[in-house]
Coordinates of C-alpha atoms and ligand atoms in Angstrom, one line a residue:
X391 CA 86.7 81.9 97.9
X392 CA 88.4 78.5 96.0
X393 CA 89.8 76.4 98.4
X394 CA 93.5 76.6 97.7
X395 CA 96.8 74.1 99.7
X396 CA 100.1 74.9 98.6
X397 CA 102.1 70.9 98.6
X398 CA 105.3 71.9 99.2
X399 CA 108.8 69.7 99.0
X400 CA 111.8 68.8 97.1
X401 CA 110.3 66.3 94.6
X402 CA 113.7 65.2 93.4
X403 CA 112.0 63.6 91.8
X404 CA 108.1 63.2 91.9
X405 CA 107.3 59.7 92.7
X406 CA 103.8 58.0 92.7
X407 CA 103.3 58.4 96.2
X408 CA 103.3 62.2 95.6
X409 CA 100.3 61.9 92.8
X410 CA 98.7 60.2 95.1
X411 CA 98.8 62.6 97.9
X412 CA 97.9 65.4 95.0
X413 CA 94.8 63.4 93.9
X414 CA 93.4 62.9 96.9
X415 CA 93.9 66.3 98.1
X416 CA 91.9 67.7 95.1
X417 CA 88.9 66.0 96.6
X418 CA 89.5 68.3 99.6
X419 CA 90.5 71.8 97.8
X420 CA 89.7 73.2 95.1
X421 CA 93.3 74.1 93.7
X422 CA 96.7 72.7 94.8
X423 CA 99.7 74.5 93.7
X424 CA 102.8 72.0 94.0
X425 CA 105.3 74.2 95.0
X426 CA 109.2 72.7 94.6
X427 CA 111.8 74.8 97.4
X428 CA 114.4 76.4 95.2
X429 CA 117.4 75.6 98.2
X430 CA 120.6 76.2 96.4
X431 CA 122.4 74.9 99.4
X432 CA 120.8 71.5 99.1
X433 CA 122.3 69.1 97.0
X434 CA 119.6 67.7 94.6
X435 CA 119.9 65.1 91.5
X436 CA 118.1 67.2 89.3
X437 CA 118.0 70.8 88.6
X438 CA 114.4 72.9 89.5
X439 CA 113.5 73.3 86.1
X440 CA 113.8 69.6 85.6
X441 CA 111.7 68.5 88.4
X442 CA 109.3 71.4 87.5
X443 CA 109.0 69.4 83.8
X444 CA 108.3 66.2 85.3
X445 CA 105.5 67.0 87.4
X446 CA 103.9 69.4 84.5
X447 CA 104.7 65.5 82.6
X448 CA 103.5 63.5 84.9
X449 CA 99.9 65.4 85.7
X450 CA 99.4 67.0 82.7
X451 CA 96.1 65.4 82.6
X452 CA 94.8 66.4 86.0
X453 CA 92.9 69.4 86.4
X454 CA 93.4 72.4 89.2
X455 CA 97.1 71.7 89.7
X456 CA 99.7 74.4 89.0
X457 CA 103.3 73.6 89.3
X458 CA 105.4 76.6 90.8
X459 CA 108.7 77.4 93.2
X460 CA 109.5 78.8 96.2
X461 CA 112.1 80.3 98.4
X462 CA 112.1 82.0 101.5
X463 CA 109.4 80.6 104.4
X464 CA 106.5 78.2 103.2
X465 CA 104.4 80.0 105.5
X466 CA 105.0 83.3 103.4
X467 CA 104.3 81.7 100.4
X468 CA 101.2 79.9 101.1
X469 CA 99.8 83.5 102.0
X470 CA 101.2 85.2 98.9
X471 CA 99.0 82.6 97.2
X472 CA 96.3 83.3 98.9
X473 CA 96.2 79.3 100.4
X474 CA 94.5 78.5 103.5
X475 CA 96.4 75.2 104.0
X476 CA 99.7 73.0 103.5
X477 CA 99.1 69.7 102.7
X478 CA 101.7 67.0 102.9
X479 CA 101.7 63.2 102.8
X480 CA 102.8 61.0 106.1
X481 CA 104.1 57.4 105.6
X482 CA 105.7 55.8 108.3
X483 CA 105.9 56.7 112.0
X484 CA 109.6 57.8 110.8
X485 CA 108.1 60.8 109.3
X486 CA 105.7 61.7 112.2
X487 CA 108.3 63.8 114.3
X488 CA 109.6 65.9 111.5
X489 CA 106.6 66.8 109.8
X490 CA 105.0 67.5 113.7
X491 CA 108.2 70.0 114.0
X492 CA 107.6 71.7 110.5
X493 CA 103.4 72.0 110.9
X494 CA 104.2 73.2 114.8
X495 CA 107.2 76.3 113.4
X496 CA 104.4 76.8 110.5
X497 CA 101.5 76.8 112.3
X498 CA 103.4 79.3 115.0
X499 CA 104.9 81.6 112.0
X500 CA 101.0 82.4 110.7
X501 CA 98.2 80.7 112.5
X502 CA 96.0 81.3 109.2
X503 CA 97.6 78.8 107.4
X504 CA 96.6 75.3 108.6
X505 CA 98.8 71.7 107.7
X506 CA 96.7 68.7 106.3
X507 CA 97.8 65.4 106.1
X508 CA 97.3 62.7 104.2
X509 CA 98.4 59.2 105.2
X510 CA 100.1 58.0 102.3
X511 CA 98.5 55.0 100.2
X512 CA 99.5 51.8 101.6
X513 CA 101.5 50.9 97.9
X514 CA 103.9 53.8 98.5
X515 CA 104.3 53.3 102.2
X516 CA 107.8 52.5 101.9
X517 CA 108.8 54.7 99.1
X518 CA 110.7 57.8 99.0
X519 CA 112.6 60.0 96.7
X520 CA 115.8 59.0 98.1
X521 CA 115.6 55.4 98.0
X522 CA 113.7 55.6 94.6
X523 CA 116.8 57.3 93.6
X524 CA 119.9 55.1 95.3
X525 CA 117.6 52.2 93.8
X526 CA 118.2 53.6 90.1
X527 CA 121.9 55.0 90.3
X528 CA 122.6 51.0 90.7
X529 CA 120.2 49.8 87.9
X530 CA 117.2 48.3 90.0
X531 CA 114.1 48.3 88.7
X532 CA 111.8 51.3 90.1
X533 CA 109.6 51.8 87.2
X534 CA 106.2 50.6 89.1
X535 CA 106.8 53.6 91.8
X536 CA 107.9 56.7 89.2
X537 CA 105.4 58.2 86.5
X538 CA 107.3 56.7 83.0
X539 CA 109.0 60.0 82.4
X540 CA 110.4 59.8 86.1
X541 CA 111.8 56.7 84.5
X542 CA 113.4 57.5 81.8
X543 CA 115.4 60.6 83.0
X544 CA 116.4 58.6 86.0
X545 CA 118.0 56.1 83.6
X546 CA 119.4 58.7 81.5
X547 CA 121.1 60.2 84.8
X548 CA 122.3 57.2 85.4
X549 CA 123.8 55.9 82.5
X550 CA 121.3 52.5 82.3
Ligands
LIG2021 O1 110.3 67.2 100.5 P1 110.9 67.8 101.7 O2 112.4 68.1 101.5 O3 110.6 67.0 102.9 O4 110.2 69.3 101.9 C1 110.5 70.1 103.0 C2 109.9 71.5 102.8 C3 110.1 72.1 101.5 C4 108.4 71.3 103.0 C5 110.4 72.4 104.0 O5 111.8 72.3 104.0 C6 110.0 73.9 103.8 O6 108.9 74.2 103.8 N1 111.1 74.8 103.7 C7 110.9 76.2 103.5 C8 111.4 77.0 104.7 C9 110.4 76.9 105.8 O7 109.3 77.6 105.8 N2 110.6 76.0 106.8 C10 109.7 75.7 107.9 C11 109.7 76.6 109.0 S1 111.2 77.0 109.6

């Protein structure tokens, strides 16, 4: 049987930290399926399909990765899918207490499906999606923590 971790998460939009986090956990499974939450009651900058298009942009090269959507419980999902795990990145101590909530409810909603972390590389420790994003609605320069084509559709949004 593959190896197969379901990365769940917003990516709106992917940055480098999350490629990172994908890279490395291809040395651990054998498939990752980045799976974006389709939550129409959260406000996002860009639409599914367009974060679904820049991660199929930005690791077009990399192999074993499939870029899907989910609703519903992440729990439920990973088992449709037939994955044995959740992986998700951890930076600061900031994160620690949410993502120990979310792998605790996950872990007690289907004890088959285990969470996996991966500390985040040391370059991204300090990045997010959210401060990538109030960064470039103001102009500053972000373009050394998106892949290019992050870039250029955040500057597009934008009006830069
Ligand atoms: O990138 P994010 O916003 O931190 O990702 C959060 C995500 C998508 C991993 C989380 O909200 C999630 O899995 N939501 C689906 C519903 C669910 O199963 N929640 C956890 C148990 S209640």
């Amino acid at each position: 049987m593959p190896r197969i971790a379901v990365y769940p998460g917003s990516f709106d939009p992917v940055t480098n930290g999350h490629i990172d986090i994908a890279e490395r956990g291809l040395k651990l499974f054998d498939k990752i399926i980045i799976a974006i939450l389709h939550n129409p009651g959260k406000q996002s900058l860009f639409t599914v399909e367009e974060r679904l298009e820049m991660l199929a942009e930005s690791m077009s090269d990399i192999e074993n990765i499939e870029f899907d959507t989910f609703d519903g419980l992440l729990v439920d999902y990973a088992h449709k899918r037939q994955a044995s795990a959740v992986l998700r990145g951890m930076r600061a101590v900031s994160d620690f207490e949410y993502e120990f909530q979310l792998a605790l409810m996950n872990r007690k909603l289907n004890r088959e499906v285990e969470t996996v972390f991966l500390m985040t590389g040391l370059r991204w420790i300090f990045t997010s999606s959210s401060i990538i994003k109030e960064a470039a609605r103001f102009g500053g320069d972000i373009s050394d923590m998106v892949p290019p084509s992050v870039n250029l559709r955040l500057k597009a949004k934008f009006g830069h």
